Coordinates of C-alpha atoms in Angstrom, one line a residue:
M1486 CA 0.0 0.0 0.0
N1487 CA 1.5 3.4 -1.0
E1488 CA 2.0 6.3 1.4
Q1489 CA -0.9 8.2 0.1
T1490 CA -3.3 5.3 0.8
H1491 CA -1.8 4.6 4.2
G1492 CA -2.1 8.3 5.1
R1493 CA -5.8 8.3 4.1
N1494 CA -6.4 5.2 6.2
V1495 CA -4.7 6.7 9.2
R1496 CA -6.7 9.9 9.0
F1497 CA -9.9 7.8 8.6
A1498 CA -9.0 5.9 11.8
Y1499 CA -8.0 9.1 13.6
F1500 CA -11.2 10.9 12.9
G1501 CA -13.1 7.8 14.0
L1502 CA -11.4 8.1 17.4
V1503 CA -12.0 11.8 17.5
Y1504 CA -15.7 11.1 16.9
L1505 CA -15.7 8.8 19.9
V1506 CA -14.1 11.5 22.0
L1507 CA -16.8 14.0 20.9
L1508 CA -19.5 11.5 21.9
W1509 CA -17.8 11.1 25.4
I1510 CA -17.5 14.9 25.9
N1511 CA -21.0 15.8 24.8
A1512 CA -22.8 12.9 26.5
A1513 CA -22.5 14.7 29.8
N1514 CA -25.0 17.3 28.6
V1515 CA -27.7 14.9 27.5
D1516 CA -30.2 13.3 29.8
F1517 CA -30.6 9.8 28.4
A1518 CA -32.2 8.6 31.6
A1519 CA -35.1 11.1 31.1
A1520 CA -35.4 10.0 27.5
A1521 CA -35.6 6.3 28.6
A1522 CA -38.2 7.2 31.2
S1523 CA -40.3 8.9 28.5
G1524 CA -40.3 5.8 26.4
Y1525 CA -38.4 3.9 23.7
A1526 CA -39.5 6.3 21.0
S1527 CA -38.1 9.3 22.9
L1528 CA -34.8 7.5 23.6
L1529 CA -34.4 6.4 20.0
F1530 CA -35.1 10.0 18.8
L1531 CA -32.6 11.4 21.3
V1532 CA -29.9 8.9 20.5
N1533 CA -30.3 9.4 16.8
A1534 CA -30.1 13.2 17.2
F1535 CA -27.0 12.9 19.5
V1536 CA -25.2 10.6 17.2
S1537 CA -25.9 12.5 14.0
Y1538 CA -25.1 15.9 15.5
N1539 CA -21.7 14.8 16.8
A1540 CA -20.9 13.7 13.3
L1541 CA -21.9 17.1 12.0
Y1542 CA -19.6 18.8 14.5
L1543 CA -16.7 17.0 12.7
L1544 CA -17.7 18.1 9.2
P1545 CA -15.6 21.3 9.1
A1546 CA -12.4 19.4 10.2
L1547 CA -13.1 16.6 7.7
L1548 CA -13.8 18.9 4.8
L1549 CA -10.7 21.1 5.5
T1550 CA -8.5 18.0 5.8
W1551 CA -10.0 16.5 2.6
L1552 CA -9.3 19.8 0.7
V1553 CA -5.7 20.0 1.9
A1554 CA -5.2 16.3 0.9
R1555 CA -6.0 16.9 -2.8
P1556 CA -2.9 16.2 -4.9
S1557 CA -4.1 18.7 -7.4
L1558 CA -3.8 21.4 -4.8
W1559 CA -0.1 20.7 -4.3
R1560 CA 0.6 20.7 -8.0
R1561 CA -1.4 23.9 -8.6
L1562 CA 0.3 25.8 -5.7
R1563 CA 3.7 24.2 -6.5
L1564 CA 4.2 23.2 -2.9
P1565 CA 7.4 21.5 -1.8
R1566 CA 7.4 17.8 -1.1
A1567 CA 7.2 18.5 2.6
A1568 CA 3.6 19.5 1.9
V1569 CA 2.6 15.8 1.9
W1570 CA 2.5 16.3 5.7
A1571 CA 0.0 19.1 5.4
P1572 CA -3.1 16.9 5.5
D1573 CA -1.9 15.1 8.6
V1574 CA -1.1 18.4 10.3
T1575 CA -4.4 19.8 9.3
A1576 CA -6.2 16.7 10.7
V1577 CA -4.5 16.9 14.0
L1578 CA -5.0 20.7 14.4
T1579 CA -8.7 20.6 13.4
G1580 CA -9.4 17.5 15.4
A1581 CA -7.8 19.0 18.5
L1582 CA -9.6 22.4 18.0
T1583 CA -13.0 20.7 17.6
T1584 CA -12.7 18.6 20.7
L1585 CA -11.2 21.5 22.7
F1586 CA -14.1 23.7 21.6
F1587 CA -16.7 21.2 22.7
Y1588 CA -14.9 20.5 25.9
A1589 CA -15.1 24.2 26.8
N1590 CA -18.7 24.2 25.6
A1591 CA -19.6 21.2 27.8
K1592 CA -17.9 22.8 30.8
L1593 CA -19.8 26.1 30.3
H1594 CA -23.0 24.1 30.1
A1595 CA -22.3 22.2 33.3
L1596 CA -21.5 25.3 35.3
Y1597 CA -23.9 27.9 33.9
G1598 CA -26.6 25.9 31.9
M1599 CA -25.7 27.5 28.5
F1600 CA -23.7 26.6 25.5
I1601 CA -21.4 29.0 23.7
N1602 CA -23.7 31.7 22.3
G1603 CA -23.9 35.4 21.3
F1604 CA -23.4 36.4 25.0
V1605 CA -20.2 34.4 25.3
I1606 CA -18.8 35.6 22.0
N1607 CA -19.7 39.2 23.0
L1608 CA -17.9 38.7 26.3
L1609 CA -14.8 37.5 24.5
M1610 CA -14.7 40.1 21.8
T1611 CA -15.7 43.3 23.7
P1612 CA -12.9 45.2 25.5
G1613 CA -13.1 44.5 29.2
G1614 CA -15.1 41.3 28.7
I1615 CA -12.2 38.9 29.6
E1616 CA -11.3 41.0 32.6
S1617 CA -14.9 40.8 33.9
L1618 CA -14.6 37.0 34.3
G1619 CA -12.3 37.5 37.3
G1620 CA -10.0 34.6 36.4
S1621 CA -6.9 34.1 38.5
G1622 CA -3.4 33.2 37.4
S1623 CA -4.0 29.6 38.3
S1624 CA -7.1 29.6 36.0
T1625 CA -5.0 31.0 33.1
I1626 CA -2.3 28.5 33.6
G1627 CA -4.9 25.7 33.9
F1628 CA -6.6 26.7 30.7
A1629 CA -3.3 26.9 28.9
L1630 CA -2.3 23.4 30.1
I1631 CA -5.6 21.9 29.1
A1632 CA -5.3 23.4 25.6
L1633 CA -1.7 22.2 25.3
A1634 CA -2.8 18.7 26.5
F1635 CA -5.5 18.5 23.8
F1636 CA -3.0 19.3 21.0
V1637 CA -0.3 17.1 22.4
G1638 CA -2.7 14.3 23.0
H1639 CA -4.1 14.5 19.4
A1640 CA -0.6 14.6 17.9
A1641 CA 0.4 11.6 20.0
L1642 CA -2.7 9.7 18.9
F1643 CA -2.0 10.4 15.3
V1644 CA 1.6 9.4 15.6
A1645 CA 0.6 6.2 17.3
L1646 CA -1.8 5.4 14.5
T1647 CA 0.8 6.2 11.9
F1648 CA 3.8 4.2 13.2
G1649 CA 2.2 1.7 15.6
A1650 CA -0.8 0.6 13.6
R1651 CA 0.6 -0.7 10.4
R1652 CA -2.3 -3.2 10.5
L1653 CA -4.3 -0.4 8.9
S1654 CA -2.8 -1.5 5.7
S1655 CA -4.4 -4.9 6.0
L1656 CA -7.9 -3.5 6.3
P1657 CA -10.2 -5.0 3.7
A1658 CA -10.9 -2.8 0.7
G1659 CA -14.5 -2.5 1.7
M1660 CA -13.5 -1.1 5.1
R1661 CA -11.4 1.5 3.4
R1662 CA -14.3 2.6 1.3
L1663 CA -16.7 3.3 4.2
G1664 CA -16.7 7.1 3.5
R1665 CA -19.6 7.2 1.1
P1666 CA -21.8 4.7 2.9
L1667 CA -21.3 6.6 6.2
I1668 CA -22.3 9.8 4.5
V1669 CA -25.5 8.2 3.3
V1670 CA -26.2 6.9 6.8
L1671 CA -25.6 10.3 8.2
L1672 CA -27.9 12.0 5.8
L1673 CA -30.7 9.4 6.5
S1674 CA -30.1 9.9 10.3
I1675 CA -30.4 13.7 9.9
L1676 CA -33.5 13.4 7.7
S1677 CA -35.3 11.1 10.2
D1678 CA -34.3 13.3 13.1
H1679 CA -35.7 16.5 11.6
S1680 CA -38.7 14.7 10.2
V1681 CA -39.7 13.5 13.7
Y1682 CA -39.0 16.9 15.1
A1683 CA -41.1 18.7 12.5
Y1684 CA -44.0 16.3 12.9
T1685 CA -44.0 16.4 16.7
S1686 CA -43.7 20.2 16.7
A1687 CA -46.6 20.5 14.2
V1688 CA -49.1 18.2 15.9
G1689 CA -47.9 19.1 19.4
N1690 CA -48.6 15.7 20.8
K1691 CA -45.4 15.1 22.7
P1692 CA -43.5 18.3 23.4
E1693 CA -41.5 16.7 26.2
M1694 CA -39.7 14.6 23.6
L1695 CA -38.5 17.7 21.8
E1696 CA -37.2 19.1 25.1
L1697 CA -34.7 16.3 25.3
T1698 CA -32.7 17.9 22.5
E1699 CA -31.8 20.8 24.6
G1700 CA -28.8 18.9 25.8
V1701 CA -27.5 18.4 22.2
P1702 CA -25.2 21.4 21.6
F1703 CA -26.5 23.8 18.9
Y1704 CA -29.4 21.6 18.0
V1705 CA -31.7 23.3 15.4
G1706 CA -35.2 21.9 15.0
T1707 CA -37.1 21.9 11.8
T1708 CA -40.7 23.1 11.5
A1709 CA -43.1 22.3 8.7
R1710 CA -46.5 23.2 10.0
T1711 CA -47.8 24.3 6.6
L1712 CA -46.6 21.1 4.9
F1713 CA -48.3 18.9 7.5
K1714 CA -51.5 20.9 7.3
K1715 CA -51.6 20.4 3.5
L1716 CA -51.0 16.7 4.0
G1717 CA -54.2 16.6 6.1
F1718 CA -52.7 16.4 9.6
E1719 CA -54.4 18.3 12.5
V1720 CA -51.8 21.0 13.3
A1721 CA -51.7 22.4 16.8
A1722 CA -52.7 26.1 17.2
Q1723 CA -49.9 28.6 17.5
D1724 CA -50.3 31.8 19.5
K1725 CA -48.1 34.4 17.7
S1726 CA -49.2 37.1 20.2
L1727 CA -46.5 35.8 22.6
R1728 CA -43.6 36.5 20.2
Q1729 CA -41.3 39.3 21.2
Q1730 CA -41.7 42.4 19.1
G1731 CA -38.4 43.0 17.3
G1732 CA -37.3 45.6 14.9
G1733 CA -38.5 49.1 14.7
H1734 CA -36.9 52.4 15.5
L1735 CA -36.5 53.5 19.1
Q1736 CA -39.0 56.2 20.0
Y1737 CA -37.9 57.1 23.5
P1738 CA -39.1 58.8 25.5
A1739 CA -42.6 58.7 24.2
K1740 CA -43.0 62.4 24.9
P1741 CA -40.4 65.2 25.6
L1742 CA -39.7 65.4 29.3
E1743 CA -40.9 68.5 31.1
F1744 CA -39.5 69.5 34.5
T1745 CA -39.2 72.4 36.9
K1746 CA -35.9 72.5 38.7
P1747 CA -36.5 72.2 42.5
E1748 CA -35.7 75.2 44.5
K1749 CA -33.4 73.0 46.7
P1750 CA -32.3 70.2 44.4
Y1751 CA -31.2 66.9 46.0
N1752 CA -27.8 65.5 45.6
I1753 CA -27.8 61.8 44.5
V1754 CA -25.4 59.1 45.4
W1755 CA -26.1 55.9 43.5
L1756 CA -24.2 52.8 44.7
V1757 CA -24.5 49.5 42.7
S1758 CA -22.8 46.3 43.6
E1759 CA -21.9 43.4 41.4
S1760 CA -23.8 40.1 42.4
W1761 CA -25.4 41.5 45.6
R1762 CA -28.1 39.0 46.5
A1763 CA -31.0 39.9 48.7
D1764 CA -30.4 37.7 51.7
T1765 CA -27.0 39.1 52.5
L1766 CA -28.5 42.3 53.8
D1767 CA -28.5 41.2 57.5
P1768 CA -26.8 42.4 60.7
E1769 CA -24.0 39.9 60.6
I1770 CA -22.8 40.1 57.1
M1771 CA -23.5 43.8 56.5
P1772 CA -23.8 45.5 59.9
A1773 CA -23.2 49.0 58.7
T1774 CA -25.5 48.8 55.7
W1775 CA -28.2 47.0 57.8
A1776 CA -28.1 49.9 60.4
F1777 CA -28.4 52.5 57.6
A1778 CA -31.3 50.6 56.1
Q1779 CA -33.2 50.8 59.3
K1780 CA -33.3 54.6 58.8
A1781 CA -34.3 54.3 55.1
Q1782 CA -36.8 52.7 52.8
V1783 CA -36.1 48.9 52.4
F1784 CA -37.8 46.8 49.7
T1785 CA -37.6 43.2 50.6
Q1786 CA -39.2 41.7 47.5
H1787 CA -37.0 43.5 44.9
Y1788 CA -35.9 42.0 41.6
S1789 CA -33.4 43.0 39.1
G1790 CA -34.5 43.3 35.4
G1791 CA -32.2 40.4 34.5
N1792 CA -29.6 37.9 35.7
G1793 CA -26.5 39.7 34.5
T1794 CA -24.7 43.1 34.7
R1795 CA -25.7 44.3 31.3
I1796 CA -29.4 44.1 31.8
G1797 CA -29.3 44.7 35.5
I1798 CA -27.7 48.2 35.2
F1799 CA -29.6 49.0 32.0
T1800 CA -33.0 48.4 33.6
M1801 CA -32.2 50.3 36.7
M1802 CA -30.9 53.3 34.7
T1803 CA -33.7 53.4 32.1
G1804 CA -36.8 51.9 33.7
L1805 CA -37.2 49.8 30.6
P1806 CA -37.1 46.0 30.1
G1807 CA -33.7 44.7 28.9
T1808 CA -35.1 43.9 25.5
Y1809 CA -34.4 47.5 24.5
W1810 CA -30.6 47.1 25.1
E1811 CA -29.8 46.5 21.4
A1812 CA -31.8 49.5 20.2
F1813 CA -30.0 51.7 22.7
L1814 CA -26.6 50.3 21.7
K1815 CA -27.3 50.7 18.0
G1816 CA -28.5 54.3 18.5
R1817 CA -25.9 55.3 21.1
R1818 CA -28.8 56.4 23.2
G1819 CA -28.3 57.7 26.7
V1820 CA -30.8 57.8 29.5
P1821 CA -33.3 60.5 30.4
I1822 CA -32.4 60.8 34.1
I1823 CA -28.9 61.8 33.2
D1824 CA -30.2 64.2 30.5
V1825 CA -32.3 65.9 33.2
L1826 CA -29.4 66.1 35.6
R1827 CA -27.2 67.7 33.0
Q1828 CA -29.8 70.2 32.1
Q1829 CA -30.2 71.1 35.8
G1830 CA -26.4 71.7 36.1
Y1831 CA -25.5 68.8 38.2
Q1832 CA -21.8 68.0 38.8
M1833 CA -21.4 64.4 37.9
S1834 CA -18.8 61.7 38.4
F1835 CA -19.0 58.0 37.7
Y1836 CA -16.7 55.2 39.0
T1837 CA -16.4 51.5 38.2
S1838 CA -14.1 48.8 39.5
A1839 CA -14.8 46.9 36.2
K1840 CA -14.9 48.6 32.8
F1841 CA -17.4 51.0 31.2
S1842 CA -16.7 49.3 27.9
Y1843 CA -17.9 45.9 29.1
P1844 CA -20.8 45.7 29.0
E1845 CA -21.0 48.6 26.6
F1846 CA -22.2 51.2 29.0
D1847 CA -20.1 53.9 27.5
R1848 CA -22.2 53.4 24.3
T1849 CA -25.6 53.1 26.0
V1850 CA -26.7 54.4 29.4
F1851 CA -23.6 56.6 29.8
S1852 CA -23.1 57.4 26.2
Q1853 CA -23.9 61.1 26.7
V1854 CA -21.5 61.4 29.7
P1855 CA -18.2 63.2 28.9
R1856 CA -15.3 60.7 29.0
E1857 CA -13.5 62.6 31.7
Q1858 CA -16.4 61.9 34.1
L1859 CA -16.1 58.1 33.6
H1860 CA -13.4 56.8 36.0
E1861 CA -12.0 53.3 35.9
I1862 CA -8.8 51.8 37.2
D1863 CA -6.4 50.2 34.7
A1864 CA -3.9 49.1 37.4
P1865 CA -3.7 45.3 38.0
L1866 CA -5.4 45.4 41.4
A1867 CA -7.8 43.0 43.0
G1868 CA -11.5 43.9 43.0
W1869 CA -11.5 44.9 46.7
E1870 CA -8.5 47.2 46.1
K1871 CA -10.2 48.9 43.2
D1872 CA -13.3 49.4 45.3
R1873 CA -11.3 51.1 48.0
Q1874 CA -9.5 53.3 45.6
N1875 CA -12.7 54.3 43.8
V1876 CA -14.5 55.1 47.1
S1877 CA -11.5 57.4 48.0
D1878 CA -11.8 59.1 44.7
L1879 CA -15.6 59.5 45.0
L1880 CA -15.2 61.1 48.4
K1881 CA -12.6 63.4 47.0
F1882 CA -15.0 64.4 44.3
I1883 CA -17.6 65.2 46.9
D1884 CA -15.1 67.2 49.0
T1885 CA -13.8 69.3 46.1
R1886 CA -17.1 70.0 44.2
D1887 CA -18.7 73.4 44.0
P1888 CA -21.0 73.4 47.0
A1889 CA -23.3 75.8 45.3
R1890 CA -24.4 73.2 42.8
P1891 CA -26.0 69.8 43.3
F1892 CA -24.0 66.6 42.5
F1893 CA -24.6 63.1 41.2
A1894 CA -22.1 60.4 42.1
W1895 CA -22.5 56.8 40.7
M1896 CA -20.3 53.8 41.6
F1897 CA -20.2 50.2 40.6
F1898 CA -18.5 47.8 43.1
E1899 CA -16.6 44.7 42.1
S1900 CA -15.8 42.9 45.4
P1901 CA -18.7 40.4 45.3
H1902 CA -18.0 39.3 41.7
A1903 CA -16.5 35.8 41.3
R1904 CA -13.7 35.1 42.3
Y1905 CA -15.0 37.2 45.2
Y1906 CA -12.4 39.7 46.5
F1907 CA -11.6 40.7 50.0
P1908 CA -8.7 41.4 52.3
P1909 CA -7.8 39.2 55.4
E1910 CA -9.5 41.6 57.8
S1911 CA -12.9 41.1 56.1
V1912 CA -13.1 37.4 56.8
I1913 CA -16.3 36.5 58.8
R1914 CA -17.0 33.0 57.4
T1915 CA -14.6 30.0 57.3
P1916 CA -13.6 27.7 55.8
Y1917 CA -13.4 29.4 52.4
R1918 CA -11.8 28.5 49.2
D1919 CA -8.4 30.2 48.8
D1920 CA -9.0 30.5 45.0
I1921 CA -11.5 29.4 42.4
N1922 CA -9.7 27.8 39.5
Y1923 CA -12.2 27.9 36.5
A1924 CA -10.0 25.6 34.5
T1925 CA -10.5 22.6 36.8
L1926 CA -13.9 23.5 38.3
D1927 CA -16.7 21.1 37.5
R1928 CA -20.2 20.4 38.8
D1929 CA -19.1 17.6 41.2
E1930 CA -16.5 20.0 42.7
L1931 CA -19.1 22.7 43.0
Q1932 CA -21.5 20.4 44.8
K1933 CA -18.8 19.3 47.2
D1934 CA -17.2 22.8 47.8
I1935 CA -20.2 25.1 47.5
V1936 CA -20.2 26.1 51.2
P1937 CA -16.5 27.2 51.1
I1938 CA -17.1 29.0 47.8
K1939 CA -20.2 30.8 49.3
N1940 CA -18.2 31.7 52.4
R1941 CA -15.7 33.4 50.1
Y1942 CA -18.6 35.3 48.6
L1943 CA -19.9 36.3 52.0
N1944 CA -16.5 37.6 53.1
A1945 CA -16.5 39.7 49.9
V1946 CA -19.9 41.1 50.7
H1947 CA -18.7 41.9 54.2
H1948 CA -15.9 44.0 52.6
L1949 CA -18.5 45.7 50.5
D1950 CA -20.3 46.7 53.6
G1951 CA -17.2 48.5 54.9
Q1952 CA -17.0 50.5 51.6
F1953 CA -20.7 51.4 51.8
A1954 CA -20.0 52.5 55.4
R1955 CA -17.2 54.8 54.3
I1956 CA -19.5 56.7 52.0
I1957 CA -22.5 56.9 54.4
D1958 CA -20.3 58.0 57.3
H1959 CA -18.7 60.7 55.1
L1960 CA -22.1 62.0 54.0
E1961 CA -23.4 62.0 57.6
T1962 CA -20.2 63.6 59.0
H1963 CA -20.4 66.4 56.5
G1964 CA -24.2 67.0 57.0
L1965 CA -25.0 65.9 53.4
L1966 CA -27.6 63.2 54.2
E1967 CA -30.0 66.0 54.9
N1968 CA -30.2 66.9 51.2
T1969 CA -28.8 63.8 49.4
I1970 CA -30.8 60.8 48.0
V1971 CA -28.9 57.5 48.4
V1972 CA -29.7 54.5 46.2
M1973 CA -28.2 51.1 47.1
L1974 CA -28.8 48.0 45.1
G1975 CA -27.3 45.1 43.3
D1976 CA -27.1 44.7 39.5
H1977 CA -28.4 41.1 40.0
G1978 CA -28.1 38.3 42.5
E1979 CA -25.8 35.2 42.8
E1980 CA -26.7 31.6 43.0
F1981 CA -24.9 28.9 44.9
M1982 CA -26.5 25.7 43.5
E1983 CA -29.9 26.3 45.1
N1984 CA -31.4 25.5 41.7
G1985 CA -28.6 23.6 40.1
Y1986 CA -26.3 26.4 39.0
W1987 CA -23.5 28.6 40.4
G1988 CA -23.1 32.3 39.7
H1989 CA -25.5 34.2 37.4
N1990 CA -26.4 34.6 33.7
S1991 CA -28.0 31.2 33.5
T1992 CA -31.6 31.3 34.7
F1993 CA -34.1 33.7 36.3
S1994 CA -34.1 31.9 39.6
D1995 CA -34.7 34.0 42.7
P1996 CA -31.1 33.8 43.9
Q1997 CA -29.9 35.1 40.6
T1998 CA -32.4 38.0 40.3
R1999 CA -33.3 39.1 43.8
T2000 CA -31.2 42.0 45.2
P2001 CA -31.5 44.5 48.1
L2002 CA -33.0 47.9 47.4
I2003 CA -32.3 50.6 49.9
L2004 CA -33.5 54.2 49.2
W2005 CA -32.6 57.1 51.5
I2006 CA -34.8 60.1 50.8
P2007 CA -34.4 63.0 53.2
G2008 CA -37.4 63.6 55.4
R2009 CA -39.2 60.3 54.6
T2010 CA -40.1 58.1 57.6
P2011 CA -38.2 54.8 57.6
A2012 CA -40.2 51.9 56.3
V2013 CA -39.9 48.2 55.2
H2014 CA -41.9 47.5 52.0
D2015 CA -42.8 43.8 51.5
R2016 CA -44.5 44.4 48.1
L2017 CA -43.1 43.4 44.8
S2018 CA -40.6 45.9 43.2
S2019 CA -38.3 46.0 40.3
H2020 CA -35.2 47.7 38.9
L2021 CA -37.6 49.3 36.4
D2022 CA -39.1 51.3 39.3
V2023 CA -36.0 53.1 40.4
V2024 CA -35.9 55.9 37.8
P2025 CA -39.7 56.5 37.9
T2026 CA -39.4 56.9 41.7
L2027 CA -36.5 59.5 41.4
M2028 CA -37.8 61.5 38.5
P2029 CA -40.6 63.3 40.4
L2030 CA -38.0 64.3 43.0
L2031 CA -36.0 66.0 40.2
G2032 CA -39.1 68.0 39.2
V2033 CA -40.1 65.9 36.2
K2034 CA -43.8 66.4 35.4
N2035 CA -44.3 63.6 33.0
P2036 CA -46.0 60.4 34.2
P2037 CA -43.7 57.4 34.3
E2038 CA -45.4 55.9 31.2
D2039 CA -43.7 58.5 29.0
Y2040 CA -40.2 57.3 29.7
S2041 CA -40.4 53.9 31.5
S2042 CA -42.2 50.6 32.1
G2043 CA -41.9 51.0 35.8
Y2044 CA -43.8 52.6 38.7
D2045 CA -43.1 55.3 41.2
L2046 CA -42.7 53.2 44.4
F2047 CA -44.4 55.9 46.5
S2048 CA -47.3 56.6 44.2
G2049 CA -49.5 53.9 45.9
R2050 CA -49.7 51.9 42.7
Q2051 CA -49.1 48.1 43.4
R2052 CA -47.0 46.1 41.1
D2053 CA -48.5 42.7 40.3
H2054 CA -45.5 41.2 38.3
V2055 CA -41.9 41.7 37.4
V2056 CA -40.1 41.2 34.1
F2057 CA -36.7 39.8 33.4
S2058 CA -34.6 39.4 30.3
D2059 CA -31.2 38.3 29.2
W2060 CA -29.4 37.7 25.9
S2061 CA -32.3 35.9 24.3
R2062 CA -35.1 35.3 26.8
V2063 CA -37.8 37.2 28.7
G2064 CA -39.2 36.2 32.1
Y2065 CA -42.5 37.0 33.8
K2066 CA -43.1 36.5 37.5
D2067 CA -46.1 37.1 39.7
A2068 CA -47.6 35.7 42.9
D2069 CA -48.6 32.4 41.1
V2070 CA -45.9 31.6 38.6
K2071 CA -42.6 32.3 36.9
I2072 CA -42.5 31.9 33.1
T2073 CA -39.5 32.1 30.8
L2074 CA -40.1 32.7 27.1
S2075 CA -37.4 32.4 24.4
E2076 CA -37.3 34.6 21.3
D2077 CA -39.2 32.0 19.4
V2078 CA -42.1 30.7 21.5
G2079 CA -42.2 27.2 20.0
P2080 CA -42.3 23.8 21.6
L2081 CA -39.1 24.6 23.5
G2082 CA -39.8 28.2 24.0
K2083 CA -41.1 28.3 27.5
R2084 CA -40.2 27.2 31.0
I2085 CA -42.7 27.3 33.8
S2086 CA -42.2 27.0 37.6
G2087 CA -43.7 28.3 40.8
P2088 CA -43.1 31.9 41.7
H2089 CA -40.0 31.0 43.7
D2090 CA -38.7 28.3 41.4
E2091 CA -40.8 25.5 42.7
K2092 CA -41.1 22.5 40.4
L2093 CA -44.6 22.0 38.9
T2094 CA -46.2 19.0 37.3
P2095 CA -46.6 19.3 33.5
Q2096 CA -50.3 19.6 33.9
R2097 CA -50.1 22.3 36.5
A2098 CA -47.5 24.2 34.5
Q2099 CA -49.7 24.1 31.4
E2100 CA -52.8 25.3 33.4
L2101 CA -50.9 28.3 34.8
F2102 CA -49.4 29.1 31.4
Q2103 CA -52.9 29.2 29.8
S2104 CA -54.3 31.2 32.7
K2105 CA -51.6 33.9 32.2
Q2106 CA -52.1 34.4 28.5
P2107 CA -53.7 37.9 28.9
Q2108 CA -50.8 39.1 31.1
L2109 CA -48.2 37.6 28.8
V2110 CA -49.7 39.3 25.7
R2111 CA -49.7 42.7 27.5
L2112 CA -46.0 42.0 28.5
M2113 CA -45.1 41.4 24.8
Q2114 CA -46.8 44.6 23.8
E2115 CA -44.9 46.5 26.5
L2116 CA -41.6 45.1 25.2
G2117 CA -42.3 47.0 21.9
R2118 CA -44.1 50.1 23.2
F2119 CA -41.1 52.4 22.7
K2120 CA -40.4 51.1 19.2
Q2121 CA -42.0 52.4 16.0
K2122 CA -41.9 50.3 12.9
S2123 CA -41.3 51.8 9.6
R2124 CA -43.8 51.5 6.7
H2125 CA -41.7 48.7 5.2
E2126 CA -41.7 46.5 8.3
P2127 CA -44.4 43.9 8.8

């Protein structure tokens, strides 16, 4: 057998083994037990989808290797004889990259319940995104070693097949010609998979079977409702009123804002913390903040507008659902409350221990703020060190301002962001993890070590309390609390496996979305409010105090928390989903409300039977339709848009 034929056989065997590695990596995402419990038909459907999709994942590597292996390519490009190694090198590199990608993808899914998507790509590509992950040196080294191990392992495998498996030359001719039959089998597998999906999706008789495919990375279902209807099948009704309203031009605010500058305008100090979950506001973890809260307005059932920093800060600064983020980013639109403050001559200064560029706040909510007023620290300091430095700079701004003019100070704290940052003197809970190595962290380790990891978080929140105290004490010492509004809240919460995940950005669970809200308004009697409130309500509550005459409906989807109006639901959103929560239910809807487009639980994430979930979903149709209409209320479609 000549070298060319031997090389082709080696590559054939190599990609066969790579395929087995892919099956092993991605099997961790798929719930085969649930499929078996659902019946043999469901199990067969899932296994077929899993097997065929893992073959599809290899197609780019196979096609590129096949192209490089064409002798005509060498002759046309007049490549040197050493180019005969190019197909083998291409096979090893593409095989290693493919398995490494899906290893990272599976790890992401295990920890956060998501596959690599637009959010992850945005995080990697946007300046400041990588830094926001909070990885340590050990994590970086770990990732580098894992990547190196993949490439070395694949190279060693290929070398072993080349020099230690000469038996490949004795393979029967039929075995060496398996390529075309395998392609036919793959096409038939894909056709049957998508035919079953299309049929089940159209008739709607077994949606739980389709849900099984959520564990298959990047699975795309096929729909053919019109075809099945023409063939005489009874097609399930489809409610298009629950689709999110996309497109359109931003028309915001709905009406120009009118205001009368107060005779004695309030100063405003707005303090936002990363990952500050609601139940940490207690006398042990945050004694200073707790004591201050007893003098202020505390909202105990407060929810962020999302489960991540982007939407959390966007919703609190605009009073709008996070679904408007893209329109603001595209139009470089700022927020009305800052427009009002600028027109009233406020001195303003903004501080972050992260980056204003990630998420893109410098191109959205703070896009109209002069760059010299946006302060971030470029030095390689820990999150707690940046918080301390920024607090010192904020206090200096207050001390050196023009006392004849009101001021607005805004700060974003980083201490409670994973890896959770704190100095030794802030330790109140032990044992705690010395470090969190993302490269080696897996679900089993999380389950085992979640208490030490959470203790690390609580120590970071205790450090946050000390920084809040520095600001409050400074305002009180200088007599500024008498005419300063103070806002204190988290961008979102943080989960510690209460519902199966760690961190945030994965679900709309209570631990990921509930945050404290403390409002200090001079002269207002202290009170604890147990009613539902949202980040969307913060701006509508502050605007009247700034002399704005417009009703909240002109510039927000929120309520003035002191107007007497009772909120009956809150809304969440993230990169591609919208959530609704009221006293009865929590519903998550994806962009395309199809058979996999909704998740239903109790209001505090309680599991429901399928029958009870469907009953609640049907009973909430009017509220959901109104929600979808609200998501598009500040967008105006052009004549050419449907």
